[in-house]
Coordinates of C-alpha atoms (C1' of nucleotides) in Angstrom, one line a residue:
Chain A
M12 CA 0.0 0.0 0.0
S13 CA 1.6 3.3 -1.0
D14 CA 1.1 6.4 1.1
D15 CA -0.5 8.5 -1.6
K16 CA -3.6 6.4 -1.3
K17 CA -4.1 7.7 2.3
L18 CA -5.7 11.0 3.2
P19 CA -3.8 13.6 5.2
T20 CA -4.9 13.2 8.8
R21 CA -7.1 15.7 10.6
A22 CA -4.4 16.0 13.3
E23 CA -1.6 16.8 10.8
N24 CA -3.5 19.4 8.9
F25 CA -7.2 19.8 9.2
S26 CA -7.4 22.1 6.2
D27 CA -5.5 19.8 3.9
W28 CA -7.6 16.9 5.1
Y29 CA -10.8 18.7 4.3
N30 CA -9.8 19.8 0.8
E31 CA -8.4 16.4 -0.1
L32 CA -11.4 14.6 1.2
V33 CA -13.9 16.7 -0.7
L34 CA -11.9 16.1 -3.9
R35 CA -11.1 12.5 -3.4
S36 CA -14.6 11.4 -2.2
E37 CA -15.9 13.1 -5.4
L38 CA -18.2 15.5 -3.6
A39 CA -16.9 18.4 -5.7
D40 CA -14.1 19.6 -7.9
Y41 CA -12.5 22.9 -8.8
S42 CA -13.8 24.6 -11.9
P43 CA -11.9 26.6 -14.5
V44 CA -13.2 29.8 -12.9
R45 CA -11.4 30.8 -9.8
G46 CA -13.5 30.5 -6.7
C47 CA -16.2 28.4 -8.3
M48 CA -16.8 24.7 -7.9
V49 CA -18.4 21.8 -9.7
I50 CA -20.7 19.8 -7.4
R51 CA -20.3 16.2 -8.5
P52 CA -23.0 13.6 -8.3
H53 CA -22.0 12.3 -4.9
G54 CA -22.1 15.8 -3.5
Y55 CA -25.2 16.8 -5.3
G56 CA -26.9 13.7 -4.1
V57 CA -26.3 14.9 -0.5
W58 CA -27.6 18.4 -1.4
E59 CA -30.7 16.8 -3.0
R60 CA -31.4 14.9 0.2
M61 CA -31.0 18.1 2.2
Q62 CA -33.3 20.0 -0.2
R63 CA -35.9 17.4 -0.1
A64 CA -36.1 17.3 3.7
L65 CA -36.0 21.0 4.2
D66 CA -38.5 21.6 1.4
D67 CA -41.0 19.3 3.1
M68 CA -40.4 21.2 6.4
F69 CA -41.0 24.5 4.7
K70 CA -44.2 23.3 3.2
A71 CA -45.3 21.8 6.5
T72 CA -44.9 25.3 8.0
G73 CA -47.1 26.9 5.4
H74 CA -44.6 28.2 2.8
V75 CA -44.8 28.0 -0.9
N76 CA -42.0 28.0 -3.5
A77 CA -41.6 30.5 -6.3
Y78 CA -38.7 31.7 -8.4
F79 CA -37.4 35.2 -8.9
P80 CA -34.8 36.2 -11.5
L81 CA -31.0 36.1 -11.3
F82 CA -30.6 39.7 -12.5
I83 CA -31.5 42.6 -10.3
P84 CA -31.4 46.3 -11.4
E85 CA -28.5 47.9 -9.8
S86 CA -30.6 50.7 -8.4
F87 CA -32.7 48.2 -6.4
L88 CA -29.7 47.3 -4.3
S89 CA -29.1 51.0 -3.3
K90 CA -32.6 51.5 -1.9
E91 CA -31.8 50.1 1.5
A92 CA -28.8 51.9 2.9
E93 CA -27.2 49.2 5.1
H94 CA -28.0 46.5 2.5
V95 CA -26.1 48.2 -0.3
E96 CA -23.2 49.0 2.0
G97 CA -23.0 45.3 3.0
F98 CA -23.4 43.7 -0.4
A99 CA -22.3 46.2 -3.1
P100 CA -18.5 45.4 -2.7
E101 CA -19.1 41.7 -3.4
C102 CA -21.5 41.9 -6.3
A103 CA -20.9 40.8 -9.8
V104 CA -22.3 43.4 -12.2
V105 CA -23.4 42.9 -15.8
T106 CA -22.6 45.9 -17.9
H107 CA -23.1 44.6 -21.4
G108 CA -25.8 42.5 -23.1
G109 CA -26.2 41.6 -26.7
G110 CA -22.9 43.4 -27.4
K111 CA -24.3 46.8 -26.2
L112 CA -23.6 48.8 -23.1
L113 CA -26.7 48.5 -20.8
E114 CA -28.6 51.6 -19.8
E115 CA -28.9 50.3 -16.3
R116 CA -26.4 47.8 -15.0
L117 CA -27.6 44.5 -13.7
V118 CA -26.4 43.0 -10.5
V119 CA -26.2 39.2 -10.3
R120 CA -28.1 38.5 -7.1
P121 CA -26.0 38.1 -3.9
T122 CA -29.4 37.6 -2.2
S123 CA -32.9 38.4 -3.3
E124 CA -34.5 40.7 -0.7
T125 CA -34.7 43.7 -3.1
I126 CA -36.3 42.0 -6.1
I127 CA -38.7 40.0 -3.9
Y128 CA -40.0 42.8 -1.8
S129 CA -40.4 45.0 -4.8
M130 CA -42.7 42.3 -6.2
F131 CA -44.4 41.8 -2.9
A132 CA -45.2 45.5 -3.0
K133 CA -47.2 45.0 -6.2
W134 CA -49.1 42.1 -4.8
V135 CA -50.1 43.4 -1.4
Q136 CA -52.9 45.9 -0.9
S137 CA -54.7 44.7 2.2
Y138 CA -53.9 43.1 5.5
R139 CA -56.0 40.2 4.0
D140 CA -53.2 39.6 1.5
L141 CA -50.8 38.9 4.4
P142 CA -48.8 37.0 5.4
L143 CA -46.9 36.0 2.3
L144 CA -44.8 33.0 3.1
Y145 CA -42.4 32.4 0.1
N146 CA -39.3 30.4 -0.4
Q147 CA -37.0 30.0 -3.4
W148 CA -34.3 27.5 -4.3
A149 CA -31.6 29.4 -6.2
N150 CA -28.0 30.1 -6.9
V151 CA -26.4 33.4 -5.7
V152 CA -23.1 35.0 -6.4
R153 CA -20.8 36.9 -4.1
W154 CA -17.4 38.0 -5.3
E155 CA -15.3 36.4 -2.5
M156 CA -11.6 37.1 -2.0
R157 CA -10.7 33.7 -0.5
T158 CA -12.8 30.7 -1.3
R159 CA -13.0 27.1 0.1
L160 CA -14.9 24.2 -1.4
F161 CA -18.5 24.3 -0.1
L162 CA -17.6 26.7 2.7
R163 CA -17.2 29.8 0.6
T164 CA -17.5 29.8 -3.1
M165 CA -18.3 32.7 -5.4
E166 CA -21.5 31.0 -6.6
F167 CA -23.4 28.8 -4.2
L168 CA -26.8 27.1 -4.1
W169 CA -29.2 27.9 -1.3
Q170 CA -32.7 28.5 -0.4
E171 CA -33.9 31.9 0.7
G172 CA -37.2 32.3 2.5
H173 CA -38.9 35.7 2.3
T174 CA -42.0 36.5 4.2
A175 CA -44.2 39.6 4.8
H176 CA -46.4 40.1 7.9
V177 CA -48.9 42.5 9.4
T178 CA -47.1 42.9 12.7
H179 CA -43.6 43.0 14.2
D180 CA -44.5 40.1 16.6
E181 CA -45.7 37.9 13.8
A182 CA -42.5 38.5 11.8
E183 CA -40.4 37.8 14.9
H184 CA -42.3 34.6 15.5
E185 CA -41.7 33.5 11.9
T186 CA -38.0 34.4 12.3
R187 CA -37.7 32.2 15.4
K188 CA -39.8 29.5 13.9
M189 CA -37.6 29.1 10.8
L190 CA -34.5 29.1 13.0
G191 CA -36.1 26.2 14.8
V192 CA -36.7 24.4 11.5
Y193 CA -33.0 24.8 10.7
R194 CA -32.0 23.5 14.1
T195 CA -34.3 20.5 13.8
F196 CA -33.0 19.7 10.3
M197 CA -29.3 20.0 11.4
E198 CA -29.7 17.8 14.4
A199 CA -32.2 15.2 13.0
Y200 CA -30.7 14.9 9.4
M201 CA -27.1 16.1 9.6
A202 CA -26.6 14.8 13.1
M203 CA -24.9 18.1 13.7
P204 CA -25.8 19.8 17.0
V205 CA -26.0 23.6 16.9
I206 CA -26.1 26.5 19.3
T207 CA -28.9 29.0 18.3
G208 CA -28.9 32.6 19.3
L209 CA -28.9 36.2 18.4
K210 CA -26.1 37.8 16.4
T211 CA -24.4 41.0 17.7
D212 CA -24.9 44.1 15.6
S213 CA -21.5 43.8 14.0
E214 CA -22.3 40.3 12.7
K215 CA -26.0 40.8 11.7
F216 CA -27.3 40.8 8.1
A217 CA -26.9 44.0 6.2
G218 CA -30.4 45.6 6.5
A219 CA -31.8 43.4 9.2
L220 CA -33.3 44.4 12.6
R221 CA -32.0 41.2 14.1
T222 CA -30.2 38.1 12.9
Y223 CA -30.3 34.7 14.5
S224 CA -28.0 31.9 13.6
C225 CA -27.2 28.2 14.1
E226 CA -23.6 27.7 15.0
A227 CA -22.0 24.3 14.8
M228 CA -18.6 23.1 16.0
M229 CA -16.3 21.5 13.5
Q230 CA -13.6 19.0 14.4
D231 CA -11.0 21.7 14.6
N232 CA -13.2 23.4 17.2
K233 CA -14.0 26.3 15.0
A234 CA -17.6 27.4 14.5
L235 CA -19.5 27.2 11.3
Q236 CA -22.4 29.5 10.8
A237 CA -24.7 26.9 9.2
G238 CA -27.9 28.9 8.9
T239 CA -29.3 32.3 9.5
S240 CA -32.8 33.8 10.0
H241 CA -33.4 37.5 9.9
N242 CA -36.1 39.8 11.2
L243 CA -35.9 42.5 8.7
G244 CA -38.3 44.8 10.4
Q245 CA -39.8 47.4 8.1
N246 CA -36.5 48.4 6.5
F247 CA -37.1 46.8 3.1
A248 CA -40.9 47.5 3.2
K249 CA -40.1 51.2 3.5
A250 CA -37.4 51.0 0.8
F251 CA -39.8 49.2 -1.7
D252 CA -43.0 50.7 -0.6
L253 CA -44.4 47.4 0.6
K254 CA -47.5 48.7 2.4
F255 CA -51.1 47.7 3.0
Q256 CA -54.4 48.9 4.3
T257 CA -55.0 47.7 7.9
E258 CA -58.2 46.4 9.4
Q259 CA -58.7 50.0 10.8
G260 CA -58.4 51.5 7.4
T261 CA -55.0 53.1 8.0
E262 CA -51.9 52.5 5.9
A263 CA -48.9 50.5 7.3
F264 CA -45.6 49.0 6.1
A265 CA -45.3 45.2 6.2
W266 CA -42.8 43.4 8.4
N267 CA -40.4 41.1 6.6
T268 CA -38.3 38.1 7.4
S269 CA -35.7 36.2 5.4
W270 CA -33.8 33.0 6.2
G271 CA -31.4 30.8 4.3
V272 CA -29.2 27.8 4.3
S273 CA -26.8 26.8 1.6
T274 CA -24.5 24.2 0.2
R275 CA -22.1 25.3 2.9
M276 CA -24.0 22.7 5.0
V277 CA -22.3 19.9 2.9
G278 CA -19.0 21.3 4.2
G279 CA -20.4 21.3 7.7
L280 CA -21.4 17.6 7.3
V281 CA -17.9 16.7 6.2
M282 CA -16.1 18.6 9.0
T283 CA -18.5 17.3 11.7
H284 CA -18.3 13.6 10.9
G285 CA -15.5 12.8 8.6
D286 CA -12.5 10.8 9.9
D287 CA -9.1 9.9 8.7
A288 CA -10.5 7.2 6.5
G289 CA -12.9 9.5 4.7
L290 CA -16.4 10.8 4.9
R291 CA -19.1 9.6 7.2
L292 CA -22.5 10.5 5.8
T293 CA -25.6 10.3 7.9
P294 CA -28.1 7.6 6.9
K295 CA -30.7 10.3 6.2
L296 CA -28.6 12.4 3.8
T297 CA -26.4 9.8 2.0
P298 CA -27.3 9.0 -1.6
I299 CA -26.5 5.4 -0.9
Q300 CA -27.3 3.8 2.5
V301 CA -26.1 0.3 1.9
V302 CA -23.4 -0.8 -0.5
I303 CA -23.3 -4.5 -1.3
V304 CA -19.8 -5.9 -2.1
P305 CA -20.0 -9.3 -3.8
I306 CA -17.0 -11.5 -3.1
Y307 CA -16.0 -14.4 -5.4
K308 CA -13.2 -16.4 -6.9
T309 CA -14.7 -18.1 -9.9
D310 CA -17.0 -16.9 -12.6
D311 CA -19.8 -19.1 -11.2
E312 CA -19.3 -17.6 -7.8
R313 CA -19.3 -14.1 -9.2
A314 CA -22.6 -14.8 -11.0
A315 CA -24.2 -16.2 -7.9
T316 CA -23.2 -13.5 -5.5
I317 CA -24.1 -10.7 -7.8
E318 CA -27.4 -12.3 -8.5
A319 CA -28.1 -12.5 -4.8
A320 CA -26.9 -8.9 -4.2
K321 CA -29.2 -7.6 -7.0
R322 CA -32.2 -9.5 -5.6
I323 CA -31.6 -8.0 -2.2
S324 CA -31.1 -4.5 -3.7
D325 CA -34.3 -4.7 -5.8
E326 CA -36.3 -5.9 -2.9
L327 CA -35.1 -3.2 -0.5
G328 CA -35.0 -0.4 -2.9
S329 CA -38.0 -1.0 -5.1
F330 CA -39.5 2.1 -6.6
T331 CA -43.0 0.6 -5.9
R332 CA -42.4 1.2 -2.2
P333 CA -43.1 4.6 -0.6
D334 CA -40.0 6.7 -0.1
H335 CA -39.9 6.2 3.7
E336 CA -39.9 2.4 3.3
R337 CA -37.3 2.4 0.6
I338 CA -33.6 1.7 1.4
R339 CA -31.1 3.1 -1.0
V340 CA -28.9 0.2 -2.0
H341 CA -26.0 0.0 -4.5
V342 CA -24.4 -3.2 -5.7
D343 CA -20.7 -2.7 -6.5
E344 CA -20.3 -5.0 -9.6
R345 CA -17.0 -3.6 -10.8
V346 CA -14.8 -6.3 -12.1
G347 CA -11.0 -6.6 -11.6
I348 CA -11.1 -4.8 -8.2
K349 CA -10.5 -6.8 -5.1
P350 CA -13.0 -6.6 -2.2
G351 CA -10.6 -4.8 0.0
A352 CA -10.1 -2.0 -2.5
K353 CA -13.9 -1.7 -2.8
Y354 CA -14.2 -1.3 1.0
Y355 CA -11.7 1.6 1.0
H356 CA -13.6 3.1 -1.9
W357 CA -16.9 3.2 -0.1
E358 CA -15.5 4.1 3.2
L359 CA -13.9 7.2 1.6
R360 CA -17.3 8.1 0.3
G361 CA -18.9 7.7 3.6
I362 CA -21.6 5.1 2.9
P363 CA -23.1 4.2 6.3
L364 CA -23.4 0.4 5.8
R365 CA -21.6 -2.2 3.8
L366 CA -23.0 -5.7 3.2
E367 CA -20.4 -8.3 2.1
I368 CA -21.8 -11.4 0.4
G369 CA -19.4 -14.2 -0.5
P370 CA -19.5 -17.8 -1.4
R371 CA -19.6 -18.9 2.2
D372 CA -22.7 -16.7 2.8
L373 CA -24.7 -17.9 -0.2
A374 CA -25.4 -21.3 1.4
A375 CA -26.5 -19.7 4.7
A376 CA -28.5 -16.9 2.9
S377 CA -26.7 -14.3 5.0
G378 CA -24.0 -11.6 4.7
M379 CA -21.6 -9.6 6.8
L380 CA -22.9 -6.1 7.8
V381 CA -20.4 -3.4 8.6
R382 CA -21.0 0.0 10.0
R383 CA -19.0 2.9 8.7
D384 CA -19.2 5.0 11.8
T385 CA -18.1 2.4 14.3
R386 CA -16.5 -0.3 12.0
E387 CA -18.7 -2.8 14.0
K388 CA -19.2 -6.0 12.0
R389 CA -21.9 -8.7 12.3
P390 CA -23.5 -11.4 10.3
I391 CA -27.1 -10.9 9.2
A392 CA -29.6 -13.1 7.5
W393 CA -31.0 -11.9 4.2
D394 CA -34.6 -12.3 5.4
A395 CA -33.8 -10.1 8.4
L396 CA -32.6 -7.2 6.3
R397 CA -35.9 -5.6 5.6
A398 CA -36.8 -5.4 9.3
E399 CA -33.4 -4.7 10.7
L400 CA -31.7 -2.2 8.3
P401 CA -34.1 0.7 9.2
I402 CA -33.3 0.1 12.8
V403 CA -29.6 0.0 12.3
L404 CA -29.7 3.1 10.1
Q405 CA -31.6 5.0 12.7
Q406 CA -29.1 3.8 15.3
I407 CA -26.2 5.1 13.3
Q408 CA -28.1 8.4 12.8
D409 CA -28.6 8.7 16.6
D410 CA -25.1 7.6 17.5
M411 CA -23.6 10.1 15.1
L412 CA -25.5 12.9 16.7
A413 CA -24.6 11.7 20.2
A414 CA -20.9 11.5 19.2
A415 CA -20.9 15.0 17.7
R416 CA -22.7 16.4 20.7
A417 CA -20.2 14.8 23.1
R418 CA -17.3 16.2 21.1
M419 CA -18.8 19.7 21.1
E420 CA -19.4 19.5 24.9
A421 CA -15.9 18.2 25.4
H422 CA -14.5 21.4 23.8
T423 CA -16.9 23.8 25.4
I424 CA -15.7 26.0 28.3
R425 CA -18.2 27.5 30.6
E426 CA -16.2 28.1 33.7
R427 CA -15.0 31.6 34.3
I428 CA -11.6 32.2 32.6
S429 CA -9.3 35.2 32.3
Y430 CA -8.8 37.0 29.0
D431 CA -5.2 35.8 29.0
R432 CA -6.3 32.2 29.3
F433 CA -8.8 32.8 26.5
K434 CA -6.1 34.1 24.2
E435 CA -4.1 30.9 24.9
I436 CA -7.1 28.7 24.1
M437 CA -7.8 30.5 20.8
A438 CA -4.2 30.4 19.8
G439 CA -4.1 26.7 20.6
D440 CA -6.8 24.1 20.1
G441 CA -9.7 26.5 20.1
A442 CA -13.0 26.0 21.8
F443 CA -16.5 27.3 22.3
V444 CA -16.2 29.7 25.2
Y445 CA -19.2 31.0 27.1
A446 CA -18.4 34.3 28.8
G447 CA -19.7 37.6 30.0
W448 CA -19.7 40.6 27.6
N449 CA -20.3 44.2 28.5
G450 CA -22.1 44.8 25.2
D451 CA -19.5 47.1 23.8
P452 CA -18.7 46.6 20.1
A453 CA -15.3 47.9 20.6
V454 CA -14.5 45.0 23.0
E455 CA -15.8 42.6 20.3
A456 CA -13.5 44.2 17.7
R457 CA -10.5 44.2 20.0
V458 CA -10.9 40.5 20.8
K459 CA -11.3 39.7 17.1
E460 CA -8.1 41.7 16.4
E461 CA -6.2 40.0 19.1
T462 CA -7.4 36.4 18.9
K463 CA -9.4 36.1 15.6
A464 CA -12.3 34.8 17.8
T465 CA -15.7 36.5 17.4
I466 CA -19.0 36.4 19.2
R467 CA -20.8 33.7 17.4
C468 CA -24.1 34.6 19.1
I469 CA -25.8 35.6 22.3
P470 CA -27.1 32.1 23.0
D471 CA -30.8 31.3 23.4
A472 CA -31.9 30.6 27.0
E473 CA -31.5 26.8 26.8
F474 CA -27.8 27.0 25.8
R475 CA -26.9 29.5 28.5
S476 CA -24.9 28.5 31.6
Q477 CA -26.7 27.6 34.7
V478 CA -24.9 30.4 36.6
A479 CA -24.9 33.4 34.4
P480 CA -21.5 35.2 34.2
T481 CA -21.7 38.6 36.0
T482 CA -18.6 40.3 34.6
C483 CA -17.2 40.9 31.1
M484 CA -14.3 38.5 30.4
V485 CA -12.2 41.3 28.8
T486 CA -12.9 44.4 30.8
G487 CA -14.1 43.0 34.1
E488 CA -17.1 45.4 33.9
P489 CA -20.6 44.1 34.6
A490 CA -21.7 41.7 31.9
K491 CA -24.8 42.6 29.8
F492 CA -24.9 39.3 28.1
E493 CA -23.5 35.8 28.2
V494 CA -22.0 35.3 24.7
L495 CA -20.5 32.4 22.8
W496 CA -16.9 33.1 21.6
A497 CA -15.1 31.0 19.0
R498 CA -13.0 31.3 15.9
S499 CA -15.1 30.7 12.9
Y500 CA -15.1 29.8 9.2
Chain B
rC27 C1' -4.8 44.6 -2.7
rG28 C1' 0.0 43.7 0.7
rG29 C1' 3.7 39.3 2.1
rG30 C1' 5.4 34.3 0.7
rG31 C1' 5.6 30.0 -2.7
rC32 C1' 4.7 27.3 -7.2
rG33 C1' 3.7 26.2 -12.7
rU34 C1' 7.2 19.5 -16.1
rA35 C1' 1.8 13.3 -18.6
rG36 C1' -4.9 12.8 -15.7
rC37 C1' -2.5 13.3 -10.3
rU38 C1' 2.1 13.7 -7.2
rU39 C1' 6.7 15.0 -8.7
rA40 C1' 12.7 14.3 -10.1
rG41 C1' 15.7 17.1 -13.3
rC42 C1' 17.0 23.6 -13.0
rC43 C1' 22.1 25.8 -8.9
rC44 C1' 26.4 23.9 -13.0
rG45 C1' 22.4 24.5 -20.6
rG46 C1' 23.7 18.9 -24.2
rU47 C1' 18.4 12.5 -26.1
rA48 C1' 12.5 14.6 -20.4
rG49 C1' 12.6 10.3 -16.0
rA50 C1' 9.8 8.1 -11.8
rG51 C1' 5.5 6.7 -8.7
rC52 C1' 0.2 6.6 -8.8
rG53 C1' -3.7 6.4 -12.3
rC54 C1' -5.2 4.7 -17.4
rC55 C1' -5.4 0.6 -21.6
rU56 C1' -4.5 -5.0 -23.0
rG57 C1' -3.5 -10.1 -21.5
rC58 C1' -2.8 -13.9 -17.9
rU59 C1' -2.9 -15.3 -12.9
rU60 C1' -5.7 -13.3 -8.6
rC61 C1' -10.2 -12.0 -5.5
rG62 C1' -13.2 -12.6 2.7
rG63 C1' -9.2 -5.3 3.8
rG64 C1' -5.8 -1.0 -1.1
rA65 C1' -3.2 -7.8 -6.0
rG66 C1' 1.2 -9.7 -9.1
rC67 C1' 3.6 -10.2 -13.6
rA68 C1' 4.2 -8.9 -18.8
rG69 C1' 3.2 -5.4 -22.5
rG70 C1' 1.2 -0.4 -23.9
rA71 C1' -0.8 4.7 -24.5
rG72 C1' 0.1 9.5 -22.7
rG73 C1' 4.7 15.6 -22.6
rU74 C1' 5.2 21.4 -28.1
rC75 C1' 8.3 21.3 -19.6
rG76 C1' 2.0 27.8 -18.2
rC77 C1' 2.6 31.5 -22.2
rA78 C1' 5.7 35.3 -25.1
rG79 C1' 10.2 37.2 -26.1
rG80 C1' 15.7 37.2 -25.4
rU81 C1' 20.9 35.0 -24.8
rU82 C1' 23.3 30.6 -27.1
rC83 C1' 25.7 26.1 -31.9
rA84 C1' 22.1 24.2 -28.3
rA85 C1' 17.1 26.3 -23.2
rA86 C1' 12.6 22.5 -18.8
rU87 C1' 17.4 24.6 -17.1
rC88 C1' 20.0 31.3 -17.8
rC89 C1' 17.6 36.6 -18.5
rU90 C1' 13.1 39.8 -19.3
rG91 C1' 8.0 40.2 -19.5
rU92 C1' 3.3 38.1 -18.9
rC93 C1' -0.7 34.8 -17.3
rG94 C1' -2.5 31.4 -13.8
rC95 C1' -2.7 28.8 -9.2
rC96 C1' -1.7 27.9 -3.9
rC97 C1' -0.6 29.6 1.2
rC98 C1' -0.7 33.8 5.0
rG99 C1' -3.4 38.7 6.0
rA100 C1' -7.7 42.5 5.2
rC101 C1' -13.6 40.9 3.5
rC102 C1' -17.3 36.9 4.0
rA103 C1' -23.6 32.2 3.9

RNA sequence: CGGGGCGUAGCUUAGCCCGGUAGAGCGCCUGCUUCGGGAGCAGGAGGUCGCAGGUUCAAAUCCUGUCGCCCCGACCA
């Protein structure tokens, strides 16, 4: 075995490990255009599972899908002051079309608030037209300086929810509700525990009243902002004249929310669960749940094991079954590759379960079932598969979440620490540090400058420490908030 | 945009200092033997050495310019 078949290890160089893994597991590849990536079938398969689950959750919470255009008149962006300041520097702008200079330049959407609320303004006259609960699946472009596969690319895929409401409280409720949807998705599907909370002013969305986020801990103890939900207040409604007549006959501006998650989550999945052998995909998001590796010596054995494998695959994965009863099975029929090589192949790609079927198993009508997450191996009878696989898959899903949660907790610091100690931690292994903050943005900026750590959020009540910190970690002044500090992606 | 590094086969690279027939490993193709943890042997395909100039009898190698990429910073879902 030569060394170049092995991945760099996480301990050696987490960043190299991540890049190599994404490329070698065939999730994605670099494109000819700097900062852009090609999402390959394996990676897109994960994204599709994410989309499907989230889309169902959006529908179940009353939202409808629509599609708004890629191009936005440049003037739209300028209508909301903070918004233009935040996004203008990273916009791609179309200046020519059909060989002619455009009268008004077109911005390639970095996000769609402006175009969507301008349309909402056309459609809303009365309080009876509200709420509007829209979502769109789209690509957006942000001209990033430094890019990383999945984590930050110039073009990325996402969904953006946009809603309009009669009252502030209703919008706030929606903002919180969708943050909860994200959290549920990340924990139940990605097996990635998150801390939810409020962003400080310096980290909030350009143009929002308040931004909430889901923050997850990667295996290098850095935080990944995995999803955001914004209460936009009336800022965009005022900019785009989105108003309605109230029940009392007066005129009022609508209250908006927007919320989004992106293909960045695929990167989060990799950095939450991957190990030195490759990806570990969760049973709910993996394109293939069980890979069957036939083992044989002779042509006859090959025919017999593959026949058995296909019969099992057809039975478990039949399209005639409803989706939730279907198990996604793949038979690795490739010739000229030894079983061991196939094991490495599928382990690299993170397939949760492997079923080995060889000549010895044929007579017994059984196979060897191996878990990717724990490497645990046990024999299983073919006629037990239909009943047992869903249980094992759910067990893997649960175990992965528990393991990720344990890891996060092991690298979380809640006891009172000095700022000097904090600097040591951030310069070393890193951690999630809960500490008091006096509420001063200057303190936040100073810590960022000195340690590269930022306030990830002011955590929601359930994540706060049992005994609230009373003083600011940096200044020693009375603490206004308990905040979560970490270095982030 | 500042600081550093690198462009040689699909990938990783040797050769460059000191100019003289472009080499290896992996991968790929064919055949035989293999096959329960990354197979072995034999044969084979694949390169205008990033690009453009210059010096020279002769340039992957020296000089100039240029383009691109990577890493570290400032900006970020």
